[in-house]
Structure formats: structure tokens, C-alpha cells
Coordinates of C-alpha atoms in Angstrom, one line a residue:
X1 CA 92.8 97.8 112.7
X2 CA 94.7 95.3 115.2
X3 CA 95.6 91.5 115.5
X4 CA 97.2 89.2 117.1
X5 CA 100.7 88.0 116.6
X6 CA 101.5 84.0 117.3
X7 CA 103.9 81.7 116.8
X8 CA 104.6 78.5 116.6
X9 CA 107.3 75.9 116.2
X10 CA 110.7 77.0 117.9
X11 CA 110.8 79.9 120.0
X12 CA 111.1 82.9 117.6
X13 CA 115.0 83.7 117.1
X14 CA 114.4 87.0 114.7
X15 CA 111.6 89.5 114.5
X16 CA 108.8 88.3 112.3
X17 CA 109.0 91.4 109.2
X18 CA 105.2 92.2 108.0
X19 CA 104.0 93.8 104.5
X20 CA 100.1 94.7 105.4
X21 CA 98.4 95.7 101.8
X22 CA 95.0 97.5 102.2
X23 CA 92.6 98.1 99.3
X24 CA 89.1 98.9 98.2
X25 CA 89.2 97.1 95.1
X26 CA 91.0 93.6 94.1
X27 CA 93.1 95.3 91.6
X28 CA 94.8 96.9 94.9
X29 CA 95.5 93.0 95.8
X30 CA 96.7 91.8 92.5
X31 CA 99.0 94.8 91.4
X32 CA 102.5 95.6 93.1
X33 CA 102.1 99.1 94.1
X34 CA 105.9 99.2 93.6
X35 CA 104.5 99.6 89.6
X36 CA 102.4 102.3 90.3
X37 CA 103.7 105.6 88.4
X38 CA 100.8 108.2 88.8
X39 CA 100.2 111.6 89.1
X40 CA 99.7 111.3 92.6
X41 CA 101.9 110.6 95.7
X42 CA 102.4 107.1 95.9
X43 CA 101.9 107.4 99.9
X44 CA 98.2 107.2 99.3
X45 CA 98.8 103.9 98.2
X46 CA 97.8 102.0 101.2
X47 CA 100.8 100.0 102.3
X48 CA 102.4 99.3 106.1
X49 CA 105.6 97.1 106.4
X50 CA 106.1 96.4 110.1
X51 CA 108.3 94.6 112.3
X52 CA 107.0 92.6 115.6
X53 CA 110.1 92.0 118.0
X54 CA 108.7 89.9 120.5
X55 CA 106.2 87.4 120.2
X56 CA 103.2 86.3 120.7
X57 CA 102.2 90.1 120.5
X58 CA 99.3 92.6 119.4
X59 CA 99.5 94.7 116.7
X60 CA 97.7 98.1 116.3
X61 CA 97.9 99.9 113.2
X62 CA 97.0 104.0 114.3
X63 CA 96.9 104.9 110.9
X64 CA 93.2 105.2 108.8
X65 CA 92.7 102.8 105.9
X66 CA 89.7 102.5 103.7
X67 CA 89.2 98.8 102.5
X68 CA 87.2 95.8 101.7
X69 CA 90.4 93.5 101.1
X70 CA 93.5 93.4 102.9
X71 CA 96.4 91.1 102.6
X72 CA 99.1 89.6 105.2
X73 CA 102.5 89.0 103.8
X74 CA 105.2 87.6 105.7
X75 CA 108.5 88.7 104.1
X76 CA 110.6 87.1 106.6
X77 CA 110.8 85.5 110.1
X78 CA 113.5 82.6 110.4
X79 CA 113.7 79.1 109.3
X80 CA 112.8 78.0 113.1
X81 CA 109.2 79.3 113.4
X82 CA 105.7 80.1 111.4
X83 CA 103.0 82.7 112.6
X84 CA 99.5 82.4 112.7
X85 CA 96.8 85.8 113.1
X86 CA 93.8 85.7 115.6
X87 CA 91.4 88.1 116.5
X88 CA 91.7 90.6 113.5
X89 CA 89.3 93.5 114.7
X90 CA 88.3 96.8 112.7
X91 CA 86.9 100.1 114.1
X92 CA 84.6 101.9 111.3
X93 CA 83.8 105.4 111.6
X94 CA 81.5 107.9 110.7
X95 CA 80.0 110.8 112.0
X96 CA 76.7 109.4 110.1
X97 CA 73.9 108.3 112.0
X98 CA 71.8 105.4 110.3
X99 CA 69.5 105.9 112.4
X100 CA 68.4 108.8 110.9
X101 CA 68.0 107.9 107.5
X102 CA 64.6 108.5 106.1
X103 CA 62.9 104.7 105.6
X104 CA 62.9 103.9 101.8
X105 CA 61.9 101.3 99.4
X106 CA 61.1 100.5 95.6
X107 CA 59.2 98.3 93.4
X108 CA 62.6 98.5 91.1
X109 CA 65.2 96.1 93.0
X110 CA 68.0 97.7 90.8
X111 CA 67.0 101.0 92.0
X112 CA 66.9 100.0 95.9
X113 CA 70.1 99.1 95.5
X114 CA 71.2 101.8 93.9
X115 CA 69.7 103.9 96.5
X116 CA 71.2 101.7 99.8
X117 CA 75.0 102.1 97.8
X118 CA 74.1 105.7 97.7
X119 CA 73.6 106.2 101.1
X120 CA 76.3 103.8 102.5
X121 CA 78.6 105.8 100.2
X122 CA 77.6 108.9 102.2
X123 CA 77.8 107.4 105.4
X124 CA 81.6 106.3 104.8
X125 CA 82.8 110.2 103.2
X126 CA 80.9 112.0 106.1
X127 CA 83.2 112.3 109.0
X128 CA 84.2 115.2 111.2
X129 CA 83.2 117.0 107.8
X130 CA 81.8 115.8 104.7
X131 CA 84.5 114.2 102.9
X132 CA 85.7 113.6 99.1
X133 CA 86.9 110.1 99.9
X134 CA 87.9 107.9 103.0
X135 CA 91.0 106.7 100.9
X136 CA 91.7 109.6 99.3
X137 CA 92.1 113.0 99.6
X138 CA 90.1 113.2 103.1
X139 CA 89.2 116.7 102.3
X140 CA 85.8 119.0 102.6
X141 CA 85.8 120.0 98.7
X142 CA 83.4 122.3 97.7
X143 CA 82.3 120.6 94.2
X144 CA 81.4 117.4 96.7
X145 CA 79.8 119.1 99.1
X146 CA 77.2 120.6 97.7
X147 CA 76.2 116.8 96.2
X148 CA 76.4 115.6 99.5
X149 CA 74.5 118.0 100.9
X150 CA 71.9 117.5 98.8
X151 CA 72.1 113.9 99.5
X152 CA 72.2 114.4 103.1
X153 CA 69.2 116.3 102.9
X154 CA 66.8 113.1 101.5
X155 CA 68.7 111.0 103.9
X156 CA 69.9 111.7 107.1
X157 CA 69.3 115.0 107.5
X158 CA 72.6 116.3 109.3
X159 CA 72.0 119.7 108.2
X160 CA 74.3 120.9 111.5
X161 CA 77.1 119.4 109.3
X162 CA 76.3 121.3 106.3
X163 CA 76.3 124.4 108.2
X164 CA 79.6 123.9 110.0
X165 CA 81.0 122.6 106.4
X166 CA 79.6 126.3 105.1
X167 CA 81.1 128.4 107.9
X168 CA 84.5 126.9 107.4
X169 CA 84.8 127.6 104.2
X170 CA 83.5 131.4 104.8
X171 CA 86.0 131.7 107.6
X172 CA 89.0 130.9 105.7
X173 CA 88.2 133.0 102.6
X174 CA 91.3 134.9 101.8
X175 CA 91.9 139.1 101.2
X176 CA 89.5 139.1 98.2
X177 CA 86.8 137.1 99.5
X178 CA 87.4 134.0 97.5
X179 CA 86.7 130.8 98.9
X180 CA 89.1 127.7 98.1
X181 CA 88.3 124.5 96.5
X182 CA 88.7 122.9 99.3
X183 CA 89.8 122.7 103.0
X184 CA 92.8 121.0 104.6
X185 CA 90.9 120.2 108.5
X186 CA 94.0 119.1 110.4
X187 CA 95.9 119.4 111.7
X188 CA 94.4 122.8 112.4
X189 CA 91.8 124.5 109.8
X190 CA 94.1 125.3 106.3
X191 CA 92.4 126.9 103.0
X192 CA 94.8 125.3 99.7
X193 CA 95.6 127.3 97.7
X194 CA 93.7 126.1 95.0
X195 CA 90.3 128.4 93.4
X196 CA 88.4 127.0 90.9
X197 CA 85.7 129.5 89.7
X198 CA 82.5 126.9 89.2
X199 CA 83.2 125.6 93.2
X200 CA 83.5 128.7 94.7
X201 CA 80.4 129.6 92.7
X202 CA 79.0 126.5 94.4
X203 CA 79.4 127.9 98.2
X204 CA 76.5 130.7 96.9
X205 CA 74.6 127.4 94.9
X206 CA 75.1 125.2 98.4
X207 CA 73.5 128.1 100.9
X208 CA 70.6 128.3 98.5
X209 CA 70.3 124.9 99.1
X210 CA 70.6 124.3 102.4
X211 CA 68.1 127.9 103.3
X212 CA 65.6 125.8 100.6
X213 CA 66.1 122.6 103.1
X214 CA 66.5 124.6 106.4
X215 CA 64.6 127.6 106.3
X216 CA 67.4 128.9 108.4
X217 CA 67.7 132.3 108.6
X218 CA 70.1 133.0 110.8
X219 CA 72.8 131.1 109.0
X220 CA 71.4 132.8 105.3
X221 CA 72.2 136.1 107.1
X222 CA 75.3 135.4 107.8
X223 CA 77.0 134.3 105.4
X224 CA 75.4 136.1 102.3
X225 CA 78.1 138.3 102.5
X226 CA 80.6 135.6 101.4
X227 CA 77.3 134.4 99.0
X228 CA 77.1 137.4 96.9
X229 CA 80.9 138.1 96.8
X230 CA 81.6 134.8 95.2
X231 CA 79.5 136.3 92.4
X232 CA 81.0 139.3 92.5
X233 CA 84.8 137.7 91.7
X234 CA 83.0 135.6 89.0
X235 CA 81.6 138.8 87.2
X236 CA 85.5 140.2 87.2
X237 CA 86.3 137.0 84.8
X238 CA 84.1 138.1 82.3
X239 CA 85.8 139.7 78.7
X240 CA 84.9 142.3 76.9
X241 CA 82.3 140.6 75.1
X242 CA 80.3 139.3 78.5
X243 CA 81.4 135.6 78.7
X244 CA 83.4 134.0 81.1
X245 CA 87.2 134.2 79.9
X246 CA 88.4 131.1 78.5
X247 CA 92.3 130.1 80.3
X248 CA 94.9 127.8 79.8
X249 CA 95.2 127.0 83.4
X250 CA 93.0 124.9 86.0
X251 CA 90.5 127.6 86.5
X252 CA 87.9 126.0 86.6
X253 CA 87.1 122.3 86.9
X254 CA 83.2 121.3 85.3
X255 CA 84.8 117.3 84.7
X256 CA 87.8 115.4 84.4
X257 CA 87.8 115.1 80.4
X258 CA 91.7 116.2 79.5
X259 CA 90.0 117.8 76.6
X260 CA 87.5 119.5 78.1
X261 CA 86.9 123.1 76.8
X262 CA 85.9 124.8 80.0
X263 CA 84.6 128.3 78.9
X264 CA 80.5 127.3 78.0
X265 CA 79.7 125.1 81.1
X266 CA 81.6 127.4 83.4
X267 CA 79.5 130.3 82.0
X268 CA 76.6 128.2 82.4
X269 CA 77.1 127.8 86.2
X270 CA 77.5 131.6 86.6
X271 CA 73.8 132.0 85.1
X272 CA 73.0 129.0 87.6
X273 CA 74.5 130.7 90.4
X274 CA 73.2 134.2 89.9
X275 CA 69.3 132.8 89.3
X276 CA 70.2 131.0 93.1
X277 CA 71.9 134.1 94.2
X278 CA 68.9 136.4 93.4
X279 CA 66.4 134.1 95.5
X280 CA 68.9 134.5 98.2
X281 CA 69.3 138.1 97.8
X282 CA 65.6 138.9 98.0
X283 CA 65.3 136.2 101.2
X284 CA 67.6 138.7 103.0
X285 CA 66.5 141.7 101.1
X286 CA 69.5 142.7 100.1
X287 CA 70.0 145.9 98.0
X288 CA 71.8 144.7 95.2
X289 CA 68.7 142.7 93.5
X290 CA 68.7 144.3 90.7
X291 CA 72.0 144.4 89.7
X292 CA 72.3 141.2 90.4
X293 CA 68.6 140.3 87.7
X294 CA 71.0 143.1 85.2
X295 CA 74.2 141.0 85.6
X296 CA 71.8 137.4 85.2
X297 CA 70.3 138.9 82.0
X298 CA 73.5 140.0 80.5
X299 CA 75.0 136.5 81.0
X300 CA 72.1 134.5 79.4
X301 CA 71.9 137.1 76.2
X302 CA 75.7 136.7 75.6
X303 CA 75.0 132.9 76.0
X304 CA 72.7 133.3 73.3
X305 CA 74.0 135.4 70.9
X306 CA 78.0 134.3 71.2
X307 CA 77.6 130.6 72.6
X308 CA 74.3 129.0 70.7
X309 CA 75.1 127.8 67.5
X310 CA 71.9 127.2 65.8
X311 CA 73.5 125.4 62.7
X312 CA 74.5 122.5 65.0
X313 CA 71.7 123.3 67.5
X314 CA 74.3 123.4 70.6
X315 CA 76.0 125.7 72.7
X316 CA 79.7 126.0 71.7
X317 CA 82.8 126.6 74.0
X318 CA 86.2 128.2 73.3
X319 CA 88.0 129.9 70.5
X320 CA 87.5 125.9 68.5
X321 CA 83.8 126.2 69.4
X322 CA 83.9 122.7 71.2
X323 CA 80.2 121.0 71.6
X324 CA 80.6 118.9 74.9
X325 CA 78.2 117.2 76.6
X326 CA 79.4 119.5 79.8
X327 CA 78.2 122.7 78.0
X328 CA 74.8 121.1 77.2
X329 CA 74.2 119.7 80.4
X330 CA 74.8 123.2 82.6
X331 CA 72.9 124.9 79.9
X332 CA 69.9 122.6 80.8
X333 CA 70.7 123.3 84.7
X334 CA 71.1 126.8 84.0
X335 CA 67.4 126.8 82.0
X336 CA 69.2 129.1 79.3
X337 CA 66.7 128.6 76.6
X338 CA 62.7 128.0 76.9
X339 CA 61.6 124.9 78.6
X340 CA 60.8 123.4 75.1
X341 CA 63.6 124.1 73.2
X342 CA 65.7 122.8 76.9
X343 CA 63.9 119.6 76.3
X344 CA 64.9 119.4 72.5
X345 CA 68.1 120.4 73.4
X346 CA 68.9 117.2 76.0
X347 CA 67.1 115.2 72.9
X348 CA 69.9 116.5 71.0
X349 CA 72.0 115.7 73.1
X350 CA 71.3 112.4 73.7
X351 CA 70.6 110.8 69.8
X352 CA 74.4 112.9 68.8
X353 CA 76.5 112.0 71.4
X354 CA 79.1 114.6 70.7
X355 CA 82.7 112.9 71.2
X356 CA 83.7 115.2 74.1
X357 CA 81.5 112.8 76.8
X358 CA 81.4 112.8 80.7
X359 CA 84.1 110.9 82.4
X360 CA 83.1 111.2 86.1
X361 CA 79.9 110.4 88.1
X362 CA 80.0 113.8 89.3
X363 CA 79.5 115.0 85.3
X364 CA 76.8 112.3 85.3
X365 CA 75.1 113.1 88.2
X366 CA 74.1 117.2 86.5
X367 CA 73.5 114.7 83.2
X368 CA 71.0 112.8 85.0
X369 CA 69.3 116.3 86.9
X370 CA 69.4 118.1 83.8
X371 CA 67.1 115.5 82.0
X372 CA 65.0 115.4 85.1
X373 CA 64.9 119.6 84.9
X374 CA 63.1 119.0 81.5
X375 CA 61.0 116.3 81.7
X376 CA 63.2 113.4 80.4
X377 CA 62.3 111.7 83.5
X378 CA 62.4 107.8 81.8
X379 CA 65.8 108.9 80.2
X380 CA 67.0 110.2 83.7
X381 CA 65.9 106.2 85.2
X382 CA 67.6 104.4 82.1
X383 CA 70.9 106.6 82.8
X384 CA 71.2 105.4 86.5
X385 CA 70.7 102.4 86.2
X386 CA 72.5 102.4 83.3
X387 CA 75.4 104.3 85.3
X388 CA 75.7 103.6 88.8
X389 CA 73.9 99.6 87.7
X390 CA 77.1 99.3 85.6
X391 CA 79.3 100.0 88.7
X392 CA 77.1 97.7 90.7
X393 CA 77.7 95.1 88.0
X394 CA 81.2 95.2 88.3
X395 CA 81.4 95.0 92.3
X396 CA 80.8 98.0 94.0
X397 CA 79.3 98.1 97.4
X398 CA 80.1 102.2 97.2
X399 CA 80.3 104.2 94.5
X400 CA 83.3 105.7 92.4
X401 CA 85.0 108.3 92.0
X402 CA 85.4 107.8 88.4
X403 CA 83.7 105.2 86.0
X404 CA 84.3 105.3 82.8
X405 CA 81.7 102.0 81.1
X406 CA 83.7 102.4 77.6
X407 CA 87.0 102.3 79.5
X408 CA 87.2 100.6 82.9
X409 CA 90.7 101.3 83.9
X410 CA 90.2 105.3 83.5
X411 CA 92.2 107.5 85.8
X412 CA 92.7 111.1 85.0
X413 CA 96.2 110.9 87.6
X414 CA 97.9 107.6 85.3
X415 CA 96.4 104.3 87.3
X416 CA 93.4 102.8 88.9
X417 CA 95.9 102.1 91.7
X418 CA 95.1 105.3 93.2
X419 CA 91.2 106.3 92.3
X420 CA 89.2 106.2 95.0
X421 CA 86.4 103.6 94.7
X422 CA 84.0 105.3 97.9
X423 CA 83.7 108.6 97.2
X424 CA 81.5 111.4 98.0
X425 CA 80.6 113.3 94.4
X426 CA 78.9 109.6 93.0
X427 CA 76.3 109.3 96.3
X428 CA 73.5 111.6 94.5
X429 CA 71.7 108.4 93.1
X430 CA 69.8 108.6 96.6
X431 CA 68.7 112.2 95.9
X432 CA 68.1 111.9 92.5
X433 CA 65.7 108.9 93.3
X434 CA 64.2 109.9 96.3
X435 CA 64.0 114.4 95.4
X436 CA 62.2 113.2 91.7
X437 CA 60.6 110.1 92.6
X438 CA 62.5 108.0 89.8

């Protein structure tokens, strides 16, 4: 961003003293970031106070901001002049080509818009990489990735950038072969030190994807390897019993829901990832296939016989045998029980409302794919407009990273402050519309 500087009455006798605020939403504009007291650094709060020594002058900011609103104070100059601001220009970047996205349109003007949010939401996160968030954390995260990817894929098609996102996750896997939850890109290529086992699951999940777009085989060869070993470190956290061992930690991250019992839907997205994981395996005819059908059979029977509670007529998780709508929802995905009782299951689901709900749109994104998966396809329409409508109602022109209808001001890190209101894991509406034909 840069502007011009002018003043007028006297000639300036003190430099003018500048506090530039930046936000996405107007709650950025209406609360004092000096209140904020979150979770999260306070530097991602977008903020610049500046001082111009001579004037008339030009101002350049060098930093990146992502806004729609952004407000001038002037803290202090001198009684003898004023200042006025000309020219104010903004460079937008992305690495996404409009160009390329595939024509659409709909009968249903709630859903066209929901779709054109949906793509300019992926336009804005995809970058050098595909980004979480252009305001915050600027990061390739697994979890997002494989949404956008899928996004990408029904829109504009930069599949080269999926493939580059793949291989620098596989490149920076550490001694035992796990990938991290995410990549730091600069200022040279960094793995955090953060694994979470349903997103490094999701590197396997996102090269079946993009080898079911592509038909690449090149790429499928090479990085199968780091494919099947993902599944291999997710078979170490089973117990003794077969299902995935419950922690205390972050270990693995399914939603932002602070109560969130984490065991059931992370064992769910094991059985999703091996059923992907087998495909793969027999596209590169790889000898492990059936190990990898024993281990996929094993999971789904302990599933059944340790995790479905046929009293209640859900899956269970944890030693307080939680029902969430998380361990429904990656039951569907993971097609644990018969396409009828799947079906009955969502039903379920859906009429009970167990008190353990989603919280994000990334939760509500598998909610809206797993009642597509069995058939629920006017449920599936009803929930996105429902969903990403509501956000549309309340003034997006991108989409969240968290929306919470029953509580507007949710924030998993203490304010709404620092959520990120264009971010990458709520752009699926696009797929979901355009890969279904909602």
C-alpha cells in the first residue's frame, strides 16, 4: 500500500506521527487492539505507526496486509498545519489466475454467490503456495491443503501448485518419515515442529486426490514412498485393542471444539486414508496391498465392535464414550457401516443434534460431503446455504475461518480480533457445488 503525504496551512514545523489500522472486518475498526488479550501474538494484529519527516512526501508500506477497511489516524503533527492523503494505491496478489476458472452459473442466486465467494476465497490464500490465510498464519497447512486442492481442481485447475505444495512437504519430512502440519516457506523452506496424526494422514488422502485429478504418474511414483509411510506411523498409534490411542495432548486436530474427544473421528480418518492408500498402492503396484486390505479390515471391525454403540445408534469416542458430530461425520466419509445404515446414521445425526457440534467451516465442509457420500443430497444444499449463506448474511465477501451461527464472536485463541475472516479451509462450497452438482 502507498499514499501521498500533503500539507497545508503553515509550513510543517514537526513530523506528522501516523497510526495506519488494517482490517478485514469492521470489528478490526471499532475495537482498540491495545484490548486484545488472545492466545495469539498480538503482532498479527495489523497495526503500523509511522512518522513522515518531511513533507509533502510518499509513503510506502513494504509490509503485506490483508483488508477491506483501513483507517488513518493522525496522532500528532503541530498546531501550525493539517494533512490531507491523495493517491492511495494497493497492489493485490495472487499466484491465481482467473482466467482459468472453469465458467459457472446457477439457477439458485444464493448458491452463485456462494460459489463466486468460494473461489475469490481461493484466489486470495493461493500464493507462492496454497495458503491458510492472507492475514494470518501465511502457512501451506496440510488439513487446508487438501480442501483447496480439491477446490482448485473444479476451478482453476493449478494442479502444478498442488504438486509443488506435495513435494515440499515430502522433502522436509523428518528421521521417521513424518510429515508436519505445516510448512514455514521463508525465509528458506522450515518443517514446525508440529504433527498432527489426521493431517499427515491427509498428505496420503491429498495424492490420491490429485493422481484421481491428474492421472500423473510420475509424481504418484514418487512420492508413495512418503504416502504409505504416513500410514505406516498411524498404525504405530494403535493400542492393544486396535483403535487409535486416545492422548491428552494436541495429537490430532479433526475441529476446534475445546471439548472435542478426538479418538473416534481420528480413527475414522485412518480407515479413510487406508481405503485411499490401497487404490494408490495398487496404481503403483506396490507389494504391500494386502497388508495394507488386512490393516483396513482390522480398523473398521474394531470400529465396529469397540466404537458403535447400538443402544444410542452412534459411534462413541474416548474412555466417557463422547457422541460428536465429528465421529459421525468421518464415520460417514470413512463408509464404516453399509450404505443404508450410513444414510440412517447422518439421519441420526441430524434430528439428535448431539451437544458436541462443529465449530469450524472446515468440520462443516466433511458435514456437508458426508451427507452428499449418502445421498442426503437436499440436506447437503439446505446446510450451505444455511452455512456459508449465514456468513454471507453477515458481510462476507470471503469466507471464515471460523463461524460459529449460535455464537458470532467465537474464537478458539480468546478474540475475534485475531480470526482470520479469508481463509483457505472454508473455500470448498465451490467443490462441493460444482464436484455434486448441488
Amino acid at each position: 500500500m502507498s499514499f501521498e503525504v500533503r500539507p497545508a496551512g503553515s509550513p510543517p514545523d514537526a513530523p506528522l506521527k501516523l497510526r495506519l489500522t488494517f482490517g478485514e472486518m469492521p470489528v478490526e475498526m471499532a475495537v482498540p487492539f491495545a484490548s486484545y488479550d488472545g492466545s495469539l501474538s498480538s503482532s498479527w494484529l495489523q497495526e503500523e505507526t509511522l512518522y513522515v519527516d518531511v513533507l509533502p512526501g510518499k509513503v510506502s508500506l513494504p509490509r503485506r496486509y490483508s483488508f477491506r477497511y483501513v483507517k488513518l489516524e493522525v496522532l500528532d503533527t503541530s498546531p501550525k498545519y493539517r494533512v490531507s492523503f491523495f493517491n492511495l494505491k494497493c497492489m493485490t496478489v495472487t499466484s491465481a489466475d482467473r482466467a482459468n476458472v472453469i465458467p459457472f452459473d446457477h439457477v439458485d442466486p444464493l448458491l452463485r454467490d456462494i460459489d463466486r465467494i468460494s473461489v475469490r476465497t481461493l484466489e486470495d490464500c493461493t500464493q507462492d503456495v496454497f495458503e491458510d490465510g492472507p492475514k494470518r498464519d501465511r502457512r501451506l497447512w496440510l488439513g487446508d491443503l487438501r480442501l483447496q486442492a480439491l477446490a482448485n481442481y473444479a476451478t482453476f485447475r493449478n494442479d502444478a501448485l498442488v504438486k509443488r505444495c506435495l513435494y515440499l512437504f515430502a522433502g522436509v519430512s523428518d528421521e521417521r518419515g513424518r510429515v508436519s502440519a505445516n510448512l514455514f516457506i521463508a525465509p528458506e523452506l522450515i518443517a514446525d515442529d508440529t504433527y498432527l496424526f489426521d493431517y499427515s494422514l491427509f498428505f496420503t488422502v491429498t495424492l490420491y486426490d490429485y493422481y484421481e485429478a491428474t492421472g500423473e504418474r510420475d509424481t504418484l511414483q514418487e512420492l508413495w514412498p512418503t504416502a504409505r509411510r504416513q500410514v505406516e506411523l498411524a498404525l504405530e498409534q494403535l493400542d492393544d485393542s486396535g483403535i487409535v490411542r486416545d492422548e491428552e495432548t494436541w495429537w490430532s486436530f479433526i475441529d476446534w471444539h475445546e471439548s472435542l474427544n478426538k479418538q473416534a473421528p481420528s480413527h475414522a480418518v485412518l480407515i479413510y486414508a487406508l481405503k485411499r492408500a490401497i487404490r494408490l498402492a495398487e496404481a503403483v503396484e506396490c507389494d504391500s496391498i494386502g497388508e495394507l486390505e488386512r490393516c483396513l479390515a482390522d480398523a473398521r471391525r474394531t470400529a465396529l465392535d469397540l466404537l458403535w454403540d447400538a443402544k444410542q445408534g452412534f459411534f462413541v469416542s474416548g474412555e466417557g464414550r463422547q457422541v460428536s458430530w465429528a465421529a459421525q461425520i468421518w464415520m460417514a466419509l470413512a463408509e464404516v457401516l453399509p450404505s443404508e445404515e450410513n444414510r440412517t446414521l447422518m439421519r441420526r445425526l441430524l434430528s439428535t443434534k448431539p451437544d458436541i457440534a462443529p465449530t469450524t467451516p472446515y468440520m462443516y465442509h466433511h458435514l456437508a460431503e458426508a451427507l452428499l457420500v449418502v445421498g442426503l443430497k437436499d440436506e447437503a444444499v439446505d446446510l450451505v446455504k444455511q452455512y456459508w449463506g449465514g456468513m454471507l448474511k453477515n458481510g462476507a465477501d470471503t469466507f471464515w475461518e471460523l463461524y460459529d451461527p449460535g455464537n458470532p464472536d467465537f474464537s478458539p485463541y480468546g478474540s475475534p480480533l485475531i480470526n482470520s475472516y479469508c481463509h483457505a479451509w472454508s473455500c470448498t462450497p465451490t467443490y462441493l457445488i460444482r464436484r455434486y452438482g448441488l
